[in-house]
C-alpha cells in the first residue's frame, strides 16, 4: 500500500489538531528525509500523549468522528485506518510497551519536518537505522535506504547506539552488514 504526501499531511494535521503529540518513527521518517512524494507501507507514530493504551476510547472517538476505521497492530496497539484525499493511510500507534522501546533521549533529539506546511516531529534517519537494526528485520530495506541517503551523521548514529549498551554490538554488526562504516 502507498499514500501521497498530500494524504500524509492531512492525516498528521487531523491527529495533531486533536492534541496528539507524536513522532514519526517508521520508514516514513527516512522517506521524508529523501523528500519522497509517495510513501510505502503504513505510517508509524510513536505517541507521547495521550497514551494509545491508556486512552483507547479517545482514539476510537477520533476515528469515529473522522469516519476512519480502527484495527490493531502486531503488538496489539491501536491502528487508525484513515481515509483522506481519496487514499487510505494506516496509522499505527506505538508507545513504550513490552519489547517495543524508544529511549527518551531519542525522542528528545528528533527533528522537525514540514509536510505540505504541516509541522511534525520525525526521527533522524540515523535513529531509524539503529532502531530498525535493533529489531534485526528488514536489513535489505536498511541497505537500500543507506545507499539512497549517502552520507550520514556517524556521531548521531553512535550516540543513538549508546542508548542500547547491552545490545550495541549486535546492532552495530547488523549496521555494518548493510554497509555502515563507523
Short mmCIF file of C-alpha atoms in Angstrom, two decimals:
data_model
loop_
_atom_site.label_atom_id
_atom_site.label_comp_id
_atom_site.label_asym_id
_atom_site.label_seq_id
_atom_site.Cartn_x
_atom_site.Cartn_y
_atom_site.Cartn_z
CA UNK A 1 0.00 0.00 0.00
CA UNK A 2 1.23 3.53 -0.70
CA UNK A 3 -0.02 7.03 0.01
CA UNK A 4 0.81 10.53 -1.14
CA UNK A 5 2.50 13.42 0.64
CA UNK A 6 -0.84 15.25 0.50
CA UNK A 7 -2.65 12.39 2.27
CA UNK A 8 0.16 12.14 4.83
CA UNK A 9 -0.06 15.86 5.59
CA UNK A 10 -3.83 15.68 6.01
CA UNK A 11 -3.66 12.71 8.40
CA UNK A 12 -0.97 14.18 10.66
CA UNK A 13 -2.74 17.53 10.64
CA UNK A 14 -6.02 15.95 11.78
CA UNK A 15 -4.28 13.93 14.51
CA UNK A 16 -2.24 16.93 15.70
CA UNK A 17 -5.33 19.16 15.89
CA UNK A 18 -6.83 16.64 18.31
CA UNK A 19 -3.93 17.29 20.70
CA UNK A 20 -1.97 14.13 19.97
CA UNK A 21 1.76 14.62 20.47
CA UNK A 22 3.80 12.16 18.40
CA UNK A 23 6.98 11.45 16.47
CA UNK A 24 7.03 9.84 13.01
CA UNK A 25 9.20 6.75 13.55
CA UNK A 26 8.89 4.23 10.73
CA UNK A 27 10.20 4.16 7.20
CA UNK A 28 8.17 7.31 6.53
CA UNK A 29 10.83 9.16 8.54
CA UNK A 30 13.53 8.10 6.07
CA UNK A 31 11.28 8.67 3.06
CA UNK A 32 10.68 12.24 4.31
CA UNK A 33 14.45 12.75 4.54
CA UNK A 34 14.65 11.50 0.95
CA UNK A 35 11.96 14.06 0.03
CA UNK A 36 9.66 11.41 -1.43
CA UNK A 37 6.19 12.32 -2.69
CA UNK A 38 4.82 8.78 -2.35
CA UNK A 39 5.26 6.71 0.81
CA UNK A 40 5.21 2.94 1.05
CA UNK A 41 3.54 0.86 3.74
CA UNK A 42 1.97 2.43 6.76
CA UNK A 43 2.58 5.46 8.97
CA UNK A 44 4.17 4.53 12.30
CA UNK A 45 3.78 7.06 15.09
CA UNK A 46 5.41 6.98 18.50
CA UNK A 47 2.76 8.63 20.65
CA UNK A 48 3.93 10.77 23.53
CA UNK A 49 0.43 11.69 24.67
CA UNK A 50 -2.29 10.73 25.11
CA UNK A 51 -1.31 7.11 25.57
CA UNK A 52 -2.98 4.86 22.98
CA UNK A 53 -3.10 2.04 25.52
CA UNK A 54 -4.50 4.01 28.47
CA UNK A 55 -6.73 6.24 26.33
CA UNK A 56 -8.07 3.84 23.74
CA UNK A 57 -11.52 5.47 23.88
CA UNK A 58 -10.00 8.82 22.85
CA UNK A 59 -8.57 7.29 19.67
CA UNK A 60 -11.73 5.33 18.93
CA UNK A 61 -13.72 8.58 19.21
CA UNK A 62 -11.24 10.41 16.97
CA UNK A 63 -11.60 7.67 14.37
CA UNK A 64 -15.40 7.66 14.59
CA UNK A 65 -15.59 11.46 14.23
CA UNK A 66 -13.32 11.36 11.17
CA UNK A 67 -15.10 8.39 9.60
CA UNK A 68 -11.99 6.24 9.99
CA UNK A 69 -11.76 2.61 10.99
CA UNK A 70 -9.84 1.13 13.92
CA UNK A 71 -7.70 -2.00 13.94
CA UNK A 72 -4.75 -3.44 15.84
CA UNK A 73 -1.02 -3.53 15.15
CA UNK A 74 1.10 -6.68 15.51
CA UNK A 75 1.81 -5.59 19.09
CA UNK A 76 -1.88 -5.20 19.85
CA UNK A 77 -1.83 -1.41 19.94
CA UNK A 78 -4.36 0.65 18.04
CA UNK A 79 -4.18 1.27 14.34
CA UNK A 80 -6.24 4.01 12.67
CA UNK A 81 -7.28 3.33 9.09
CA UNK A 82 -7.69 6.83 7.74
CA UNK A 83 -9.42 7.64 4.50
CA UNK A 84 -8.25 11.07 3.34
CA UNK A 85 -7.78 12.70 -0.03
CA UNK A 86 -9.27 9.58 -1.63
CA UNK A 87 -6.48 7.44 -0.18
CA UNK A 88 -6.11 5.05 2.73
CA UNK A 89 -3.35 5.63 5.28
CA UNK A 90 -2.88 3.04 8.00
CA UNK A 91 -1.61 4.83 11.10
CA UNK A 92 -0.02 2.50 13.64
CA UNK A 93 0.17 3.98 17.14
CA UNK A 94 3.06 2.89 19.35
CA UNK A 95 4.43 3.72 22.75
CA UNK A 96 6.97 2.06 25.01
CA UNK A 97 5.28 -1.25 25.72
CA UNK A 98 6.58 -4.81 26.03
CA UNK A 99 9.70 -5.20 23.84
CA UNK A 100 8.99 -2.01 21.92
CA UNK A 101 11.16 0.72 23.46
CA UNK A 102 12.38 4.05 22.15
CA UNK A 103 14.58 5.78 24.72
CA UNK A 104 13.50 9.23 25.91
CA UNK A 105 16.83 10.61 24.67
CA UNK A 106 15.97 9.56 21.12
CA UNK A 107 12.52 11.15 21.31
CA UNK A 108 14.03 14.35 22.73
CA UNK A 109 16.52 14.59 19.84
CA UNK A 110 14.16 14.27 16.88
CA UNK A 111 13.98 16.73 14.02
CA UNK A 112 11.14 18.90 12.83
CA UNK A 113 9.87 18.42 9.30
CA UNK A 114 7.28 20.20 7.24
CA UNK A 115 4.87 18.09 5.23
CA UNK A 116 3.00 20.40 2.89
CA UNK A 117 3.16 23.10 5.58
CA UNK A 118 2.22 20.80 8.48
CA UNK A 119 4.99 20.67 11.10
CA UNK A 120 5.75 17.28 12.64
CA UNK A 121 8.48 15.68 14.72
CA UNK A 122 10.38 12.96 12.88
CA UNK A 123 13.21 10.58 13.69
CA UNK A 124 16.54 11.36 12.09
CA UNK A 125 17.44 8.63 9.59
CA UNK A 126 20.38 7.63 11.82
CA UNK A 127 17.97 7.00 14.71
CA UNK A 128 15.69 4.97 12.46
CA UNK A 129 18.63 2.82 11.32
CA UNK A 130 19.65 1.98 14.89
CA UNK A 131 16.09 1.19 15.97
CA UNK A 132 15.43 -0.97 12.90
CA UNK A 133 18.77 -2.78 13.22
CA UNK A 134 17.91 -3.42 16.86
CA UNK A 135 14.81 -5.30 15.68
CA UNK A 136 17.00 -7.30 13.30
CA UNK A 137 14.45 -7.19 10.48
CA UNK A 138 14.27 -5.59 7.03
CA UNK A 139 18.04 -5.37 6.63
CA UNK A 140 17.65 -5.21 2.84
CA UNK A 141 15.41 -2.18 3.32
CA UNK A 142 18.10 -0.58 5.50
CA UNK A 143 20.74 -1.29 2.86
CA UNK A 144 18.58 0.33 0.19
CA UNK A 145 17.86 3.42 2.31
CA UNK A 146 21.53 3.71 3.24
CA UNK A 147 22.52 3.75 -0.45
CA UNK A 148 19.89 6.37 -1.26
CA UNK A 149 20.82 8.69 1.60
CA UNK A 150 24.55 8.70 1.08
CA UNK A 151 26.39 10.45 3.89
CA UNK A 152 25.00 10.12 7.40
CA UNK A 153 25.87 11.68 10.75
CA UNK A 154 28.02 8.95 12.33
CA UNK A 155 28.13 10.85 15.62
CA UNK A 156 24.32 10.73 15.89
CA UNK A 157 24.39 7.08 14.87
CA UNK A 158 26.91 6.25 17.62
CA UNK A 159 25.04 8.33 20.20
CA UNK A 160 21.80 6.53 19.41
CA UNK A 161 23.60 3.19 19.55
CA UNK A 162 24.91 4.09 23.03
CA UNK A 163 21.34 4.08 24.41
CA UNK A 164 21.33 0.30 23.97
CA UNK A 165 24.52 -0.77 25.79
CA UNK A 166 23.53 -4.44 26.20
CA UNK A 167 22.67 -4.77 22.51
CA UNK A 168 25.07 -2.30 20.91
CA UNK A 169 27.47 -4.89 19.48
CA UNK A 170 24.67 -6.86 17.79
CA UNK A 171 23.09 -3.67 16.44
CA UNK A 172 26.45 -2.37 15.19
CA UNK A 173 27.16 -5.68 13.46
CA UNK A 174 23.80 -5.55 11.67
CA UNK A 175 24.51 -1.98 10.58
CA UNK A 176 27.94 -2.96 9.27
CA UNK A 177 26.34 -5.83 7.35
CA UNK A 178 24.29 -3.31 5.34
CA UNK A 179 27.29 -1.10 4.61
CA UNK A 180 27.73 1.28 7.53
CA UNK A 181 31.27 2.25 8.40
CA UNK A 182 31.79 3.70 11.87
#
